[in-house]
PDB file of C-alpha atoms in Angstrom:
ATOM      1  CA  UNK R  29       0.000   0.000   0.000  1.00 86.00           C
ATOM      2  CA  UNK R  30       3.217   2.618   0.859  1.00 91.00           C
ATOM      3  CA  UNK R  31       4.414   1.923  -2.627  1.00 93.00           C
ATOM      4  CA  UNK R  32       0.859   2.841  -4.676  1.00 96.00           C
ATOM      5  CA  UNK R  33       0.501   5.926  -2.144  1.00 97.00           C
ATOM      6  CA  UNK R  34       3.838   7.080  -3.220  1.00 97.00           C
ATOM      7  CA  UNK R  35       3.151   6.347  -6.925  1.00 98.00           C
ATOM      8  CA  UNK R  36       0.288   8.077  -6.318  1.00 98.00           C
ATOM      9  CA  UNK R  37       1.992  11.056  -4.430  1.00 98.00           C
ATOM     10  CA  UNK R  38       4.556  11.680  -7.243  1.00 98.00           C
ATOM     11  CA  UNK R  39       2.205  11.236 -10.173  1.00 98.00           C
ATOM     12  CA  UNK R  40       0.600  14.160  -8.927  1.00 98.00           C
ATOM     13  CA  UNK R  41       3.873  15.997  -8.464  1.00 98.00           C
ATOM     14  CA  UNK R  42       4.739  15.319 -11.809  1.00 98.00           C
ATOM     15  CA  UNK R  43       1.337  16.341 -13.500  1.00 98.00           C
ATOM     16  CA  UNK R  44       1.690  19.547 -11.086  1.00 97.00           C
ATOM     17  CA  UNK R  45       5.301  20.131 -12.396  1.00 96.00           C
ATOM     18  CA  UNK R  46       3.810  19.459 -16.582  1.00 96.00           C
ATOM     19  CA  UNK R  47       1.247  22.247 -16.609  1.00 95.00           C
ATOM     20  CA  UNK R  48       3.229  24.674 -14.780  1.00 93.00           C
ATOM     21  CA  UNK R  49       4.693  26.042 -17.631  1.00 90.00           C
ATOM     22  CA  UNK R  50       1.971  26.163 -20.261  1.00 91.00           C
ATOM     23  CA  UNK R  51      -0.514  27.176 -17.306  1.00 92.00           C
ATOM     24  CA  UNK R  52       1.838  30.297 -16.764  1.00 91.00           C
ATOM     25  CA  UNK R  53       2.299  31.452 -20.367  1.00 90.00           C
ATOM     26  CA  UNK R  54      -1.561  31.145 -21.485  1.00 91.00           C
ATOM     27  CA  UNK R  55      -2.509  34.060 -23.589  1.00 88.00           C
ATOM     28  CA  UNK R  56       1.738  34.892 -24.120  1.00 90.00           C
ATOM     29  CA  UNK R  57       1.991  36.309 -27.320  1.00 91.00           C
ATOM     30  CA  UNK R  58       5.170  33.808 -29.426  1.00 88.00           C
ATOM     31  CA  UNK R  59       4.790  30.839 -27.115  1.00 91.00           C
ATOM     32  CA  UNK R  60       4.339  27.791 -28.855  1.00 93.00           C
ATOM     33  CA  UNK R  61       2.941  24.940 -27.086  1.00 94.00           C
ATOM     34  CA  UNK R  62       3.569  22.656 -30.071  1.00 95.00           C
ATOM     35  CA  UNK R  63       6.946  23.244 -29.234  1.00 95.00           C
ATOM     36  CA  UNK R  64       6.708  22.920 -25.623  1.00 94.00           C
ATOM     37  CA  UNK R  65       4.938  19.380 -26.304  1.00 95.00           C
ATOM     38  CA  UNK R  66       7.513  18.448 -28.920  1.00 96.00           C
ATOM     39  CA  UNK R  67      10.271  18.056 -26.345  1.00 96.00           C
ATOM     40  CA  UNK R  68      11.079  14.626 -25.477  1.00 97.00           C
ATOM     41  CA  UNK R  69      11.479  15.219 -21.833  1.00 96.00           C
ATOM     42  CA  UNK R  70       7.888  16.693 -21.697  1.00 97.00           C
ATOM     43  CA  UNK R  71       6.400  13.731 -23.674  1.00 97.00           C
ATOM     44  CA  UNK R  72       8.087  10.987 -21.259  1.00 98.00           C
ATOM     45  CA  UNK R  73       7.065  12.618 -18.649  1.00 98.00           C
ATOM     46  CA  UNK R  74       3.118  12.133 -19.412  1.00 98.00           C
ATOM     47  CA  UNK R  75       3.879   8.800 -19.725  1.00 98.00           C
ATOM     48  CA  UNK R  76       5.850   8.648 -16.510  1.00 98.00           C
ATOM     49  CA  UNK R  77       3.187  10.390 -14.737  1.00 98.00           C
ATOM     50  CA  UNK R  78       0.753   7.645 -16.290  1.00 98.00           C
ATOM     51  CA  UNK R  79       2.962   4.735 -15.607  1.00 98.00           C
ATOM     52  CA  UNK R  80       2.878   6.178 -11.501  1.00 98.00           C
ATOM     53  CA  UNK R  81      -0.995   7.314 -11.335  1.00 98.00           C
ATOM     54  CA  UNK R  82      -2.280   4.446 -12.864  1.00 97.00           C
ATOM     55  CA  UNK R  83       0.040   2.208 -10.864  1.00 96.00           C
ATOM     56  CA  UNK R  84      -1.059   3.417  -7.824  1.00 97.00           C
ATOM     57  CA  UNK R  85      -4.540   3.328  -8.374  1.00 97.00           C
ATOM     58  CA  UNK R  86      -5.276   0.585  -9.960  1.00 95.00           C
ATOM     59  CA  UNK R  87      -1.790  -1.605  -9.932  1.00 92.00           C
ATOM     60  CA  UNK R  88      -2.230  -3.701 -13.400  1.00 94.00           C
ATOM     61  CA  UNK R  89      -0.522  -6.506 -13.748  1.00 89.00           C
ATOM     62  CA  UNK R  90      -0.803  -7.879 -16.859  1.00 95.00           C
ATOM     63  CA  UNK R  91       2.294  -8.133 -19.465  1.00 94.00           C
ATOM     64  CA  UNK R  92       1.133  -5.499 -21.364  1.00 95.00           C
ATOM     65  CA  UNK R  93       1.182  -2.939 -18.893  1.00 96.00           C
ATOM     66  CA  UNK R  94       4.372  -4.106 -17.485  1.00 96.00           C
ATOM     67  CA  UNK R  95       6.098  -3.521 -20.644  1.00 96.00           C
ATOM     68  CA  UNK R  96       4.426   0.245 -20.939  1.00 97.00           C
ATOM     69  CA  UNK R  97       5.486   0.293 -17.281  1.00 97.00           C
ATOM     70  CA  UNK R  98       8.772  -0.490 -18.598  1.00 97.00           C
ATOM     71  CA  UNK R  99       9.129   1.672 -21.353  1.00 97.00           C
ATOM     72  CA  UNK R 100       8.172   4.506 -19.451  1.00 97.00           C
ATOM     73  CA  UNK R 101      10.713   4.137 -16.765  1.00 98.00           C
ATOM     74  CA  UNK R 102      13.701   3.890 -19.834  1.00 98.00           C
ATOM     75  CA  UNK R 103      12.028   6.844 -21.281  1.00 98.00           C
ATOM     76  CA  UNK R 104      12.784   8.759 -17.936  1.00 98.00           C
ATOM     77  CA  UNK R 105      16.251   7.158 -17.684  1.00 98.00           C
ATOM     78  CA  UNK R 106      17.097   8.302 -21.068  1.00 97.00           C
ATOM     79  CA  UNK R 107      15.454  11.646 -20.125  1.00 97.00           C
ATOM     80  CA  UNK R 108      17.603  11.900 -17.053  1.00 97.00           C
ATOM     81  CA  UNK R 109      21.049  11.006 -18.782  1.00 96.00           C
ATOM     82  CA  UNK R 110      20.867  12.986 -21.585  1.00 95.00           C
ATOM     83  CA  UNK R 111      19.847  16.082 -19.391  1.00 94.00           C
ATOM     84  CA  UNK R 112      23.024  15.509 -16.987  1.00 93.00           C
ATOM     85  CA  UNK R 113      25.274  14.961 -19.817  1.00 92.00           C
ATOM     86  CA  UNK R 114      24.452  16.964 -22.807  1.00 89.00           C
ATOM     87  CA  UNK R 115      21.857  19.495 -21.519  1.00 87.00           C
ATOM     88  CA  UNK R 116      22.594  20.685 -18.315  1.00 80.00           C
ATOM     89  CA  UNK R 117      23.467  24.187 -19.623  1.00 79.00           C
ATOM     90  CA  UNK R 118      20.968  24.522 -22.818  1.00 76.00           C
ATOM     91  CA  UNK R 119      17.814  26.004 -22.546  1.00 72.00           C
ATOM     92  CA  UNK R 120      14.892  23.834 -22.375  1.00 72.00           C
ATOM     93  CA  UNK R 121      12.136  26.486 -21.930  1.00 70.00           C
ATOM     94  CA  UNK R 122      11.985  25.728 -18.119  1.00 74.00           C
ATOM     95  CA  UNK R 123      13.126  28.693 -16.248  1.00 69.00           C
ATOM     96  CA  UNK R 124      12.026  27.647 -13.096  1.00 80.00           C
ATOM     97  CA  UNK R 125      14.367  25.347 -10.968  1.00 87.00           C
ATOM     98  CA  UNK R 126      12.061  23.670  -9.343  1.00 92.00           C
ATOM     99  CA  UNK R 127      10.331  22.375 -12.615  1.00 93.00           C
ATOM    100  CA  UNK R 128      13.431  21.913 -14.175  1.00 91.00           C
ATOM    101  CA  UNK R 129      14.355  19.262 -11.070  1.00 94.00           C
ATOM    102  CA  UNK R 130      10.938  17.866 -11.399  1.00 96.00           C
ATOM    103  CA  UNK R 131      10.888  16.871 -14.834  1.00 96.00           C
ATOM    104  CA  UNK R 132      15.013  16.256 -15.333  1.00 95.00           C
ATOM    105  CA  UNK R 133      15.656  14.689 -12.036  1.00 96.00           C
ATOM    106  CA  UNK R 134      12.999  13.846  -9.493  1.00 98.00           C
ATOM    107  CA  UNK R 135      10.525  12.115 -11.716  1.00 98.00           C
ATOM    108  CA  UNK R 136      13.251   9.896 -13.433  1.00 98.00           C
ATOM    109  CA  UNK R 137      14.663   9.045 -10.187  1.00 98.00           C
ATOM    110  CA  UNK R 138      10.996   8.539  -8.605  1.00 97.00           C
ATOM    111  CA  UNK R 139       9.921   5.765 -11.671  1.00 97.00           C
ATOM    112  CA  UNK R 140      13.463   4.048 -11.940  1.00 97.00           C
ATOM    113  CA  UNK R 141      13.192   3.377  -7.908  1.00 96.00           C
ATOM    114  CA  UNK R 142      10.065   1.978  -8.280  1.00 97.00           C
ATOM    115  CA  UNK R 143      11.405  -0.175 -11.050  1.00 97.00           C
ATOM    116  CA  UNK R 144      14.235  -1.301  -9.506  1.00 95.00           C
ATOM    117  CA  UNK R 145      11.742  -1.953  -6.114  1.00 95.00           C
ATOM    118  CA  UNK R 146       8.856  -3.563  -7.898  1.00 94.00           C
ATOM    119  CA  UNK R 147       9.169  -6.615 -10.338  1.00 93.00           C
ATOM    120  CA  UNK R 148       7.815  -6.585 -13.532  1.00 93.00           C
ATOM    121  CA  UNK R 149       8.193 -10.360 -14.120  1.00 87.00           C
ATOM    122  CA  UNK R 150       9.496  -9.578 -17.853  1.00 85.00           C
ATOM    123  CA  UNK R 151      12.226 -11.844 -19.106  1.00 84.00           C
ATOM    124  CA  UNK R 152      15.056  -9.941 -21.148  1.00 85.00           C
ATOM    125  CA  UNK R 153      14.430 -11.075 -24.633  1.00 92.00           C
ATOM    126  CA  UNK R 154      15.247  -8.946 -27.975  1.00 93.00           C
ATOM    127  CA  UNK R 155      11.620  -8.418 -28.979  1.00 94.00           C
ATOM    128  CA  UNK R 156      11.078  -6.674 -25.234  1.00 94.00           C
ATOM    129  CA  UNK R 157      14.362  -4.145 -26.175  1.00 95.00           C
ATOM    130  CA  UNK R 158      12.886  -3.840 -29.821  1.00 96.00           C
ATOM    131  CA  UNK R 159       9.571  -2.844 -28.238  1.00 97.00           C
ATOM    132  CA  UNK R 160      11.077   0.135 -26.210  1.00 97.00           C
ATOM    133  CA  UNK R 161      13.229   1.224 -28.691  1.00 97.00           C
ATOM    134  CA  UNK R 162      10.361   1.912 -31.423  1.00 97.00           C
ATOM    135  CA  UNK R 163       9.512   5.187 -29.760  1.00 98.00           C
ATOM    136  CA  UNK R 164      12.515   7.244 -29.483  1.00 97.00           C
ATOM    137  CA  UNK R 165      12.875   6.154 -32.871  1.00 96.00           C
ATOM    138  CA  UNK R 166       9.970   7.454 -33.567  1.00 97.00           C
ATOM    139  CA  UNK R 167      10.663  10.475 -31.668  1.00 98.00           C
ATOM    140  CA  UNK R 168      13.743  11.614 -33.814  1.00 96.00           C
ATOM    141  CA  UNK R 169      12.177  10.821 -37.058  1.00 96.00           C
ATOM    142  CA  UNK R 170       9.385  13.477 -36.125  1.00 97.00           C
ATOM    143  CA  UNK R 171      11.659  15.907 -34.592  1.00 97.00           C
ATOM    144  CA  UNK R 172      13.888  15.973 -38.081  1.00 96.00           C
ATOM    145  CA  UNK R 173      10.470  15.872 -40.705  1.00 97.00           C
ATOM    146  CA  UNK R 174       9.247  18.991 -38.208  1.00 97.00           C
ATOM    147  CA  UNK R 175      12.407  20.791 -37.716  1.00 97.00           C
ATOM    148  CA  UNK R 176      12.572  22.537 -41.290  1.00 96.00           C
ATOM    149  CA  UNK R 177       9.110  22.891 -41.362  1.00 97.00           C
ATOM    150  CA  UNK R 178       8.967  25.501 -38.492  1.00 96.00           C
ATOM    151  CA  UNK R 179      12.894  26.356 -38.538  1.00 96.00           C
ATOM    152  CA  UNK R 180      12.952  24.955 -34.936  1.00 96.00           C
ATOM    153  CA  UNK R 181      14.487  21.859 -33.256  1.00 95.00           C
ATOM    154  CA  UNK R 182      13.998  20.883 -29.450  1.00 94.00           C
ATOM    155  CA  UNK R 183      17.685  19.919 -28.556  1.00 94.00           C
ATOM    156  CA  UNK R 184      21.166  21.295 -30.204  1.00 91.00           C
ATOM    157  CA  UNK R 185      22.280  17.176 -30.696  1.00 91.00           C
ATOM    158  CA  UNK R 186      19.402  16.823 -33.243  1.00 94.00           C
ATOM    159  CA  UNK R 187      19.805  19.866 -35.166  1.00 95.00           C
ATOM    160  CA  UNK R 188      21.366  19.351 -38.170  1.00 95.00           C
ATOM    161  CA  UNK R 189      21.802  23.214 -38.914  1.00 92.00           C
ATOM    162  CA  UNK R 190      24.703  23.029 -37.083  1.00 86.00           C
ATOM    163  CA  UNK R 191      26.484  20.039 -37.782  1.00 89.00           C
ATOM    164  CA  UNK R 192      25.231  19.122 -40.927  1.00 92.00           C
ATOM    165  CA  UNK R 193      23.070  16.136 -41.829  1.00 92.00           C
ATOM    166  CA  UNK R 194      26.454  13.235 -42.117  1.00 92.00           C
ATOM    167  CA  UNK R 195      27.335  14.732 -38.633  1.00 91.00           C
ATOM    168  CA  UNK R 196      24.022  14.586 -36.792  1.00 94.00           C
ATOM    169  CA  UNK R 197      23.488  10.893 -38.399  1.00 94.00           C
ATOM    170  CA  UNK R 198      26.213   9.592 -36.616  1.00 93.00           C
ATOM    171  CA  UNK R 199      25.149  11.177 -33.526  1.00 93.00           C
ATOM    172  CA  UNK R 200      22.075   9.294 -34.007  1.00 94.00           C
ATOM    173  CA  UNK R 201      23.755   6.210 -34.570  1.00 95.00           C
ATOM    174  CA  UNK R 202      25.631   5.916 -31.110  1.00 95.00           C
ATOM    175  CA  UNK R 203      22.588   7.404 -29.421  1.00 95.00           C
ATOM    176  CA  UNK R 204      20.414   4.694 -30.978  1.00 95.00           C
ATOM    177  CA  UNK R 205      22.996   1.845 -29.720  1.00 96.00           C
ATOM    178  CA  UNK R 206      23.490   3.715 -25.840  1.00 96.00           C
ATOM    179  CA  UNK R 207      19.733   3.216 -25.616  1.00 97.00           C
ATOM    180  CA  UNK R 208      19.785   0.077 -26.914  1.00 97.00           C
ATOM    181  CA  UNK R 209      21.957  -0.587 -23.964  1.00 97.00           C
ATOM    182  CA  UNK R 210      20.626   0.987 -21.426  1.00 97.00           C
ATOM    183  CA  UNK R 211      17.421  -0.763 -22.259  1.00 97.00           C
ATOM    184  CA  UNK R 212      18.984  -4.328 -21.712  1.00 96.00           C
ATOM    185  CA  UNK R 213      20.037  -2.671 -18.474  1.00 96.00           C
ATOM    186  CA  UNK R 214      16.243  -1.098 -17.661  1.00 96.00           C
ATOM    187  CA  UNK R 215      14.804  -4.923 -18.025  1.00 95.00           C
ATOM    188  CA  UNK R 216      18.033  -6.785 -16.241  1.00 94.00           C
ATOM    189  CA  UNK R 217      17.047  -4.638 -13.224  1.00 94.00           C
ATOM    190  CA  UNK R 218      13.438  -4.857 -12.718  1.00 94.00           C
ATOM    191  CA  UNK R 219      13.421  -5.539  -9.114  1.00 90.00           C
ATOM    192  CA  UNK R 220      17.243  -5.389  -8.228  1.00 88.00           C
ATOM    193  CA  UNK R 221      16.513  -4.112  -4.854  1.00 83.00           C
ATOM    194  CA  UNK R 222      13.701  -6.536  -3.979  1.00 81.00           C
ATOM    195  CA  UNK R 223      15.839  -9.508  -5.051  1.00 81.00           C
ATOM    196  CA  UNK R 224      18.926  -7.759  -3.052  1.00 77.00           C
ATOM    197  CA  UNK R 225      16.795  -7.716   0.241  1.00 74.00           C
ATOM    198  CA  UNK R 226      15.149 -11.199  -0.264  1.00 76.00           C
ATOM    199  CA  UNK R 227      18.439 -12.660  -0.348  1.00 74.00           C
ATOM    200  CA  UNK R 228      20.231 -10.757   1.977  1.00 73.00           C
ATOM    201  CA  UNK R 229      17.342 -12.057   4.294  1.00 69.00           C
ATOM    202  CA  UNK R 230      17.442 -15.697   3.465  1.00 70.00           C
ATOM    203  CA  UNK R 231      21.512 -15.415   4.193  1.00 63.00           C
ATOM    204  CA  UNK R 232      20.793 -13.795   7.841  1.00 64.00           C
ATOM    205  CA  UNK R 233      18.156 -16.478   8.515  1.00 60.00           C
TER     206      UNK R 233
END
């Protein structure tokens, strides 16, 4: 019950910590909110927020909605290490700290605990990886076809105005294989820490 009150508690945070921004800048004349949604922190973070409020108030367990559980906490992971390494001093359009903690840092951190706490019961297999890996696929297919369309792009290491198309697709390349790792790592530790106690446990006893 602790652990659906806290999914519960942080879901909220994190829907509080989504429409803080677009709340604030209704009726601001230049703000675009199709570029506010277009960023890929902001879009794994609904699901994030889904993954938590649903899991705490209902708690599905079928397959399915382990793997969406799933993909949702690599989504955040990804959203979290990219922000730490490549983004810590570009602006995102969050000029508040507090949501820029939120959405970089506390709600990663808040799904990949419960991850690591909860198990899933889904076995590392290829199709699983290929799953999670269609959508920030996806992602960077949309971001490029919408880019030159409205001379904008949401993050400097997908902008090709810069570094030119050959550049930026090897960019891609290695991001597309780091995820692919980090996935295998995302489904190898679905429920590190509850295996870690049960063991340590059964050692003492």
């Amino acid at each position: 019950m602790w652990v659906r009150v806290l999914r519960i508690a942080f879901g909220v945070f994190g829907l509080v910590a989504l429409l803080d921004i677009p709340l604030r800048n209704l009726g601001v004349d230049g703000y675009s909110y199709a570029n506010f949604f277009s960023y890929f922190t902001i879009q794994s973070n609904i699901l994030g927020v889904l993954v938590l409020l649903v899991g705490g108030l209902l708690d599905p367990g079928s397959r399915g909605w382990q793997l969406f559980r799933g993909a949702g906490t690599l989504y955040l992971t990804i959203t979290l290490i990219i922000y730490a390494v490549l983004l810590a001093d570009v602006d995102v359009q969050m000029d508040d700290e507090w949501t820029n903690a939120a959405l970089h840092k506390v709600m990663p951190l808040a799904i990949l605990v419960d991850w690591l706490i909860i198990p899933a019961g889904i076995k590392l297999a290829p199709k699983v990886i290929g799953s999670w890996l269609i959508y920030p696929v996806v992602y960077g297919v949309y971001t490029l076809i919408r880019g030159p369309i409205v001379d904008w792009y949401p993050y400097p290491f997908i902008d090709p105005r810069t570094q030119g198309y050959l550049g930026l697709s090897g960019r891609l390349a290695l991001m597309v294989v780091f995820f692919a790792v980090l996935a295998v790592a995302v489904a190898a530790l679905n429920g590190f820490i509850a295996r870690f106690w049960r063991e340590s446990r059964t050692h003492t006893s």
